[in-house]
Amino acid sequence: MSLSISIIGGGMVGAAAAVALAKQGHTIKLIENNPIDAANVLSSEHIDIRVSALNLFSENLLAELGAWQHIAQSRSAEYKRLSVQDYQKSPLIFNNAEIGESHLGHIIENSMIQACIWQEFSHHTITVLSDLGKLEGILHSSDKTSLCYESQTIEADLVIVADGARSHTRELLGIGTTGWQYQQACMGVLIKLDAEQQDITWQEFQPTGPVAFLPMQAPYANLIWYNHEDTLRKLADGTKSNLKDAILANYPSLPGDFEIIKTAVFPLTRQHANQYSKGHCVLVGDAAHAINPLAGQGVNLGFKDVAQLVKSLSKETCLTKVLKDYEQKRRIPNLAMMSMMDACYFAFSNELTPLKLLRQSAIAGLSKLGPVKSQMLKYAVGHYL
């Protein structure tokens, strides 16, 4: 079954869907208002403050798409260890040897991941469309979906919605969401680190919220800081000297001295679409589910959506059955990961004495339970779809 497929949104997940479905034999139109020049992005010295921790599942998917060869030649940082600790307590450390892998994942700038996937477009039947104006309406018929833009109307057998958590397309489809805004915000701090390449990413849960260290390709790293939005914006808007003093006062020891390059503060949102499809339109990635970025699972869930949609299309000839199968296979795992992140966020950011004792006992117990710990790590790196 060869379909004409329109994909709205050319970010990491939308671009991956374009290549994966083109490889499956479908004709792809990718609608992206801000198309990129992949070669220029990959050759640029600009360092993106937005990074993703790609797990092994995502790496394998990108290898199948042909994009990993480009990532291997660009900026990235392999990590072999993952550490989680309660405030000023002994850490629980996971490492690659526990599951027989060479590493646990890579931390890569989002712009690099997107550009590496876009590099593969020229090898497939993928047409990039931009400057269409605003999407004003979506019309459904028995076998076609019409996307009515200001400048033209595009018809497709299947429409994939990958335009992010604030999806305008999802709104036009009338698909509601459930979720909430967290009481905290998150600040990313891009730093230039005076240290050798690091192979460990860690999180420490403090009374005011988690702090985390994500090693990028040396000499860069990304610091993540959860706190009240007013506190973070005041730090971000102040001097770099004051921000550095605050980091030194609140973070565990970093592996060397550092220079602050840039900061970004963003709100924390949990959001889940009430349904993943309507007619022959289907949601993937953040358009379907926006997750607390606590463990960096957002884009990994999106890539799993892509893999499952491709798999569902290979099994069924009826699009209605395809989209039903896709939602059945992805909705529960996505919801489970979202709930797990919320549980960790609540349990570790709460200073109630019973919870403190419980989580400290849990960390100490997991350190001694090798098989359980290994299964948790396998789930985190994506061994299970």
Coordinates of N, CA, C and O in Angstrom, one line a residue, residues 208-349:
T208 N 14.2 22.2 46.7 CA 13.6 23.2 45.7 C 13.3 22.6 44.4 O 12.8 23.3 43.5
G209 N 13.7 21.3 44.1 CA 13.5 20.7 42.8 C 14.8 20.1 42.3 O 15.9 20.4 42.9
P210 N 14.8 19.3 41.3 CA 16.0 18.7 40.8 C 17.0 19.6 40.1 O 16.6 20.6 39.6
V211 N 18.2 19.2 40.2 CA 19.3 19.8 39.3 C 20.0 18.7 38.6 O 20.0 17.6 39.1
A212 N 20.5 19.0 37.4 CA 21.0 17.9 36.6 C 22.2 18.4 35.8 O 22.3 19.6 35.5
F213 N 23.1 17.5 35.4 CA 24.2 17.7 34.6 C 24.2 16.8 33.3 O 24.1 15.6 33.5
L214 N 24.2 17.4 32.2 CA 24.2 16.7 30.9 C 25.5 17.0 30.1 O 25.7 18.1 29.7
P215 N 26.4 16.0 30.0 CA 27.6 16.3 29.3 C 27.4 16.4 27.8 O 26.8 15.5 27.2
M216 N 27.8 17.4 27.2 CA 27.8 17.5 25.7 C 29.2 17.3 25.2 O 30.1 17.0 26.1
Q217 N 29.5 17.3 23.9 CA 30.8 17.1 23.5 C 31.7 18.2 24.1 O 31.4 19.4 24.0
A218 N 32.8 17.8 24.7 CA 33.7 18.7 25.3 C 34.1 19.8 24.4 O 34.3 19.6 23.2
P219 N 34.2 21.1 24.9 CA 34.2 21.5 26.3 C 32.8 21.9 26.8 O 32.8 22.6 27.8
Y220 N 31.7 21.5 26.2 CA 30.4 22.0 26.6 C 29.6 21.1 27.5 O 29.8 19.8 27.4
A221 N 28.7 21.6 28.2 CA 27.8 20.8 29.0 C 26.5 21.6 29.2 O 26.5 22.9 29.0
N222 N 25.5 21.0 29.7 CA 24.2 21.6 29.9 C 23.8 21.3 31.3 O 23.7 20.2 31.8
L223 N 23.5 22.4 32.1 CA 23.0 22.3 33.4 C 21.5 22.5 33.4 O 21.0 23.4 32.8
I224 N 20.7 21.7 34.1 CA 19.3 21.8 34.2 C 18.9 22.1 35.7 O 19.4 21.4 36.6
W225 N 18.1 23.1 35.8 CA 17.7 23.6 37.2 C 16.2 23.8 37.3 O 15.7 24.7 36.6
Y226 N 15.6 23.0 38.1 CA 14.1 23.2 38.4 C 14.0 24.1 39.6 O 14.7 23.9 40.7
N227 N 13.1 25.1 39.5 CA 12.8 26.0 40.7 C 11.6 26.8 40.3 O 11.0 26.6 39.3
H228 N 11.2 27.7 41.2 CA 10.1 28.6 40.9 C 10.5 29.5 39.8 O 11.6 29.9 39.7
E229 N 9.5 29.7 38.9 CA 9.8 30.5 37.7 C 10.4 31.9 38.0 O 11.3 32.3 37.3
D230 N 9.8 32.6 39.0 CA 10.4 33.9 39.3 C 11.8 33.8 39.7 O 12.6 34.7 39.3
T231 N 12.2 32.8 40.5 CA 13.6 32.7 40.9 C 14.5 32.4 39.8 O 15.6 33.1 39.6
L232 N 14.1 31.6 38.8 CA 14.9 31.2 37.7 C 15.0 32.4 36.7 O 16.1 32.7 36.2
R233 N 13.9 33.1 36.5 CA 14.0 34.3 35.6 C 14.9 35.4 36.1 O 15.6 36.1 35.4
K234 N 14.8 35.6 37.4 CA 15.7 36.6 38.1 C 17.1 36.2 37.9 O 18.0 37.1 37.6
L235 N 17.4 35.0 38.0 CA 18.8 34.5 37.9 C 19.3 34.6 36.4 O 20.4 35.1 36.1
A236 N 18.3 34.3 35.5 CA 18.7 34.3 34.1 C 18.8 35.8 33.6 O 19.7 36.0 32.7
D237 N 18.1 36.7 34.1 CA 18.1 38.1 33.7 C 19.2 38.9 34.4 O 19.5 40.0 34.0
G238 N 19.8 38.3 35.4 CA 20.9 38.9 36.2 C 22.3 38.7 35.5 O 22.3 38.3 34.3
T239 N 23.3 39.0 36.2 CA 24.6 38.9 35.6 C 25.1 37.4 35.6 O 24.6 36.6 36.4
K240 N 26.0 37.1 34.7 CA 26.5 35.8 34.6 C 27.3 35.4 35.9 O 27.4 34.3 36.3
S241 N 27.9 36.5 36.5 CA 28.7 36.3 37.7 C 27.8 35.8 38.8 O 28.1 34.9 39.6
N242 N 26.6 36.5 39.0 CA 25.7 36.1 40.0 C 25.1 34.7 39.8 O 24.9 33.9 40.7
L243 N 24.8 34.4 38.5 CA 24.3 33.1 38.2 C 25.3 32.0 38.5 O 25.0 31.0 39.1
K244 N 26.6 32.3 38.2 CA 27.6 31.3 38.5 C 27.7 31.0 40.0 O 27.9 29.9 40.4
D245 N 27.7 32.1 40.8 CA 27.7 32.0 42.2 C 26.6 31.1 42.7 O 26.7 30.3 43.6
A246 N 25.4 31.3 42.1 CA 24.2 30.6 42.6 C 24.4 29.1 42.2 O 24.0 28.2 43.0
I247 N 24.9 28.8 41.0 CA 25.2 27.4 40.6 C 26.1 26.8 41.5 O 25.9 25.6 42.0
L248 N 27.2 27.4 41.9 CA 28.2 26.9 42.8 C 27.6 26.6 44.2 O 28.0 25.7 44.8
A249 N 26.7 27.4 44.6 CA 26.1 27.3 45.9 C 25.0 26.2 45.9 O 24.8 25.6 47.0
N250 N 24.4 25.9 44.8 CA 23.3 25.0 44.8 C 23.6 23.6 44.1 O 22.8 22.7 44.4
Y251 N 24.6 23.5 43.3 CA 24.9 22.3 42.6 C 25.9 21.5 43.3 O 26.8 22.0 44.0
P252 N 25.9 20.2 43.2 CA 27.0 19.3 43.6 C 28.2 19.7 42.8 O 28.1 20.5 41.8
S253 N 29.4 19.2 43.2 CA 30.6 19.6 42.6 C 30.6 19.3 41.1 O 30.3 18.1 40.7
L254 N 31.0 20.2 40.3 CA 31.1 20.0 38.8 C 32.6 19.6 38.6 O 33.5 19.8 39.4
P255 N 32.8 18.9 37.4 CA 34.2 18.4 37.2 C 35.2 19.4 36.9 O 36.4 19.0 36.6
G256 N 34.9 20.6 36.8 CA 35.9 21.7 36.5 C 35.3 23.0 36.6 O 34.1 23.2 36.9
D257 N 36.1 24.1 36.4 CA 35.6 25.4 36.3 C 34.8 25.6 35.0 O 34.9 24.8 34.1
F258 N 34.0 26.6 35.0 CA 33.1 26.7 33.8 C 32.8 28.2 33.5 O 32.9 29.1 34.4
E259 N 32.4 28.4 32.3 CA 32.0 29.7 31.8 C 30.6 29.6 31.3 O 30.3 28.6 30.6
I260 N 29.7 30.5 31.7 CA 28.3 30.5 31.3 C 28.2 31.1 29.9 O 28.6 32.2 29.6
I261 N 27.6 30.3 28.9 CA 27.4 30.8 27.6 C 26.0 31.4 27.4 O 25.9 32.5 26.9
K262 N 25.0 30.7 27.7 CA 23.6 31.2 27.6 C 22.7 30.5 28.5 O 23.0 29.4 29.0
T263 N 21.5 31.0 28.6 CA 20.5 30.4 29.5 C 19.1 30.4 28.8 O 18.9 31.2 27.8
A264 N 18.2 29.6 29.2 CA 16.8 29.6 28.7 C 15.9 29.0 29.8 O 16.2 28.0 30.4
V265 N 14.8 29.7 30.0 CA 13.9 29.3 31.1 C 12.6 29.0 30.4 O 12.1 29.7 29.5
F266 N 12.0 27.8 30.7 CA 10.7 27.4 30.1 C 9.8 26.8 31.1 O 10.3 26.2 32.1
P267 N 8.5 26.9 30.9 CA 7.6 26.3 31.9 C 7.5 24.8 31.7 O 7.9 24.3 30.7
L268 N 7.1 24.1 32.8 CA 6.9 22.7 32.7 C 5.5 22.3 32.6 O 4.6 22.8 33.3
T269 N 5.2 21.5 31.6 CA 3.8 21.1 31.3 C 3.6 19.6 31.1 O 4.5 19.0 30.5
R270 N 2.6 19.1 31.6 CA 2.2 17.8 31.2 C 0.9 17.9 30.4 O -0.1 18.6 30.8
Q271 N 0.9 17.2 29.3 CA -0.3 17.3 28.4 C -0.4 16.0 27.6 O 0.6 15.5 27.0
H272 N -1.6 15.5 27.5 CA -1.9 14.2 26.8 C -3.2 14.4 26.0 O -4.2 14.8 26.5
A273 N -3.1 14.1 24.7 CA -4.2 14.2 23.8 C -5.3 13.2 24.2 O -5.0 12.1 24.5
N274 N -6.5 13.6 24.2 CA -7.6 12.7 24.5 C -7.8 11.6 23.5 O -8.4 10.5 23.9
Q275 N -7.3 11.8 22.3 CA -7.3 10.7 21.3 C -6.1 11.0 20.4 O -5.7 12.2 20.3
Y276 N -5.6 10.0 19.7 CA -4.4 10.2 18.9 C -4.8 10.4 17.4 O -3.9 10.7 16.6
S277 N -6.0 10.2 17.0 CA -6.3 10.4 15.6 C -7.8 10.8 15.5 O -8.6 10.7 16.4
K278 N -8.0 11.4 14.3 CA -9.4 11.8 13.9 C -9.4 11.8 12.4 O -8.6 12.4 11.7
G279 N -10.4 11.0 11.9 CA -10.4 10.8 10.4 C -9.1 10.1 10.1 O -8.7 9.1 10.7
H280 N -8.4 10.6 9.1 CA -7.2 10.1 8.6 C -6.0 11.0 9.0 O -5.0 11.1 8.3
C281 N -6.2 11.6 10.2 CA -5.1 12.5 10.8 C -4.6 11.9 12.1 O -5.5 11.4 12.9
V282 N -3.3 11.8 12.3 CA -2.8 11.1 13.5 C -1.7 12.0 14.1 O -0.9 12.6 13.4
L283 N -1.7 12.0 15.5 CA -0.8 12.8 16.2 C 0.5 12.0 16.6 O 0.3 10.8 17.0
V284 N 1.6 12.6 16.5 CA 2.9 11.9 17.0 C 3.7 13.0 17.8 O 3.5 14.2 17.6
G285 N 4.6 12.4 18.6 CA 5.5 13.3 19.4 C 4.7 14.2 20.4 O 3.7 13.9 20.9
D286 N 5.2 15.4 20.5 CA 4.7 16.4 21.5 C 3.3 16.8 21.2 O 2.5 17.2 22.1
A287 N 2.8 16.7 19.9 CA 1.4 17.0 19.6 C 0.5 16.0 20.3 O -0.6 16.3 20.6
A288 N 1.0 14.8 20.6 CA 0.2 13.8 21.3 C 0.4 13.8 22.8 O -0.5 13.5 23.6
H289 N 1.7 14.1 23.2 CA 2.0 13.9 24.6 C 3.2 14.8 24.9 O 4.3 14.7 24.3
A290 N 3.0 15.7 25.9 CA 4.1 16.6 26.4 C 4.4 16.1 27.8 O 3.5 16.0 28.6
I291 N 5.7 15.7 28.0 CA 6.1 15.1 29.3 C 7.0 15.9 30.1 O 7.8 16.7 29.5
N292 N 7.0 15.8 31.4 CA 8.0 16.4 32.3 C 9.4 16.0 31.8 O 9.6 14.8 31.6
P293 N 10.3 16.9 31.5 CA 11.6 16.5 30.9 C 12.6 15.9 31.9 O 13.8 15.8 31.6
L294 N 12.1 15.5 33.0 CA 12.9 15.0 34.1 C 14.0 14.0 33.7 O 15.1 14.1 34.1
A295 N 13.7 13.1 32.9 CA 14.6 12.0 32.5 C 14.9 12.1 31.0 O 15.5 11.2 30.4
G296 N 14.6 13.2 30.4 CA 14.9 13.4 29.0 C 14.2 12.4 28.0 O 14.8 12.0 27.0
Q297 N 13.0 12.0 28.3 CA 12.3 10.9 27.6 C 11.4 11.5 26.4 O 10.9 10.7 25.6
G298 N 11.3 12.8 26.3 CA 10.3 13.3 25.4 C 10.5 12.9 24.0 O 9.6 12.3 23.3
V299 N 11.7 13.2 23.4 CA 11.9 12.9 22.0 C 12.0 11.4 21.8 O 11.7 10.9 20.7
N300 N 12.5 10.7 22.8 CA 12.5 9.2 22.7 C 11.2 8.6 22.5 O 10.9 7.7 21.8
L301 N 10.2 9.1 23.3 CA 8.8 8.7 23.1 C 8.3 9.0 21.7 O 7.6 8.2 21.1
G302 N 8.7 10.2 21.2 CA 8.3 10.6 19.8 C 8.8 9.6 18.8 O 8.1 9.3 17.8
F303 N 10.1 9.2 19.0 CA 10.7 8.3 18.0 C 10.0 6.9 18.1 O 9.9 6.2 17.1
K304 N 9.6 6.6 19.3 CA 8.8 5.3 19.4 C 7.5 5.4 18.7 O 7.0 4.4 18.1
D305 N 6.9 6.6 18.8 CA 5.6 6.8 18.0 C 5.8 6.5 16.5 O 5.1 5.8 15.9
V306 N 6.9 7.1 16.0 CA 7.2 6.9 14.6 C 7.4 5.4 14.2 O 6.9 4.9 13.3
A307 N 8.2 4.7 15.1 CA 8.5 3.3 14.8 C 7.2 2.5 14.8 O 7.0 1.6 14.0
Q308 N 6.3 2.8 15.8 CA 5.1 2.0 15.8 C 4.1 2.4 14.7 O 3.5 1.5 14.1
L309 N 4.1 3.6 14.2 CA 3.2 4.0 13.1 C 3.7 3.3 11.9 O 2.8 2.7 11.1
V310 N 5.0 3.2 11.6 CA 5.5 2.5 10.5 C 5.1 1.0 10.6 O 4.7 0.4 9.6
K311 N 5.3 0.4 11.8 CA 4.9 -1.0 12.0 C 3.4 -1.2 11.7 O 3.1 -2.2 11.1
S312 N 2.6 -0.3 12.2 CA 1.2 -0.5 12.1 C 0.8 -0.4 10.6 O -0.1 -1.2 10.1
L313 N 1.4 0.5 9.9 CA 1.2 0.6 8.4 C 1.6 -0.6 7.6 O 1.0 -0.9 6.6
S314 N 2.6 -1.3 8.2 CA 3.1 -2.5 7.5 C 2.2 -3.7 7.7 O 2.2 -4.7 6.9
K315 N 1.3 -3.6 8.7 CA 0.4 -4.8 9.1 C -1.0 -4.7 8.5 O -1.6 -5.7 8.2
E316 N -1.5 -3.5 8.3 CA -2.9 -3.3 7.9 C -3.0 -2.5 6.6 O -2.1 -1.8 6.2
T317 N -4.0 -2.8 5.9 CA -4.3 -2.1 4.6 C -5.4 -1.0 4.8 O -5.5 -0.1 4.0
C318 N -6.2 -1.1 5.9 CA -7.3 -0.2 6.2 C -6.7 0.9 7.1 O -6.2 0.6 8.2
L319 N -6.7 2.2 6.7 CA -6.2 3.2 7.5 C -6.8 3.3 8.9 O -6.2 3.6 9.9
T320 N -8.1 3.1 8.9 CA -8.8 3.2 10.2 C -8.2 2.2 11.2 O -8.0 2.5 12.3
K321 N -8.0 1.0 10.7 CA -7.4 -0.1 11.5 C -5.9 0.3 11.9 O -5.5 0.0 13.0
V322 N -5.2 0.9 10.9 CA -3.8 1.3 11.2 C -3.8 2.2 12.4 O -3.0 2.1 13.3
L323 N -4.6 3.3 12.3 CA -4.6 4.3 13.3 C -5.1 3.8 14.7 O -4.6 4.2 15.7
K324 N -6.0 2.9 14.6 CA -6.5 2.3 15.9 C -5.4 1.4 16.5 O -5.2 1.5 17.7
D325 N -4.7 0.6 15.7 CA -3.6 -0.2 16.2 C -2.5 0.7 16.8 O -1.9 0.4 17.8
Y326 N -2.1 1.7 16.0 CA -1.1 2.7 16.5 C -1.4 3.2 17.9 O -0.6 3.2 18.8
E327 N -2.7 3.7 18.0 CA -3.1 4.3 19.3 C -3.1 3.3 20.4 O -2.6 3.5 21.6
Q328 N -3.6 2.1 20.1 CA -3.6 1.0 21.2 C -2.2 0.7 21.6 O -1.9 0.4 22.8
K329 N -1.2 0.7 20.7 CA 0.2 0.3 21.0 C 0.9 1.4 21.7 O 1.9 1.2 22.5
R330 N 0.6 2.7 21.5 CA 1.4 3.8 22.0 C 0.7 4.5 23.2 O 1.5 5.1 24.1
R331 N -0.6 4.5 23.3 CA -1.2 5.4 24.3 C -0.8 4.9 25.7 O -0.4 5.8 26.6
I332 N -0.9 3.7 26.0 CA -0.6 3.2 27.4 C 0.9 3.4 27.7 O 1.2 3.8 28.8
P333 N 1.8 3.0 26.9 CA 3.2 3.2 27.2 C 3.5 4.7 27.4 O 4.3 5.0 28.3
N334 N 3.0 5.5 26.6 CA 3.2 7.0 26.8 C 2.7 7.5 28.1 O 3.3 8.2 28.8
L335 N 1.5 7.0 28.4 CA 0.8 7.4 29.7 C 1.6 6.9 30.9 O 1.8 7.6 31.9
A336 N 2.1 5.6 30.7 CA 2.9 5.0 31.8 C 4.2 5.8 32.1 O 4.5 6.1 33.2
M337 N 4.9 6.2 31.0 CA 6.1 7.0 31.2 C 5.8 8.4 31.8 O 6.5 8.9 32.7
M338 N 4.7 9.0 31.3 CA 4.3 10.3 31.9 C 4.0 10.2 33.4 O 4.5 11.0 34.2
S339 N 3.3 9.2 33.8 CA 2.9 9.0 35.2 C 4.2 8.6 36.0 O 4.3 9.1 37.2
M340 N 5.1 7.9 35.4 CA 6.3 7.5 36.2 C 7.1 8.7 36.5 O 7.7 8.9 37.6
M341 N 7.2 9.6 35.4 CA 8.0 10.9 35.7 C 7.4 11.7 36.7 O 8.0 12.4 37.5
D342 N 6.0 11.8 36.7 CA 5.3 12.6 37.7 C 5.5 12.0 39.1 O 5.7 12.7 40.1
A343 N 5.5 10.7 39.2 CA 5.7 10.0 40.5 C 7.1 10.3 41.1 O 7.3 10.7 42.2
C344 N 8.1 10.2 40.2 CA 9.5 10.6 40.6 C 9.6 12.0 41.0 O 10.2 12.4 42.0
Y345 N 9.0 12.9 40.2 CA 9.1 14.3 40.5 C 8.5 14.6 41.8 O 9.0 15.4 42.6
F346 N 7.3 14.1 42.1 CA 6.6 14.3 43.4 C 7.4 13.7 44.5 O 7.6 14.4 45.5
A347 N 7.8 12.5 44.4 CA 8.4 11.8 45.5 C 9.8 12.4 45.9 O 10.1 12.5 47.1
F348 N 10.5 12.8 44.9 CA 11.9 13.2 45.1 C 11.9 14.7 45.4 O 13.0 15.2 45.9
S349 N 10.9 15.5 45.1 CA 10.9 16.9 45.3 C 10.1 17.3 46.6 O 9.7 18.4 46.8

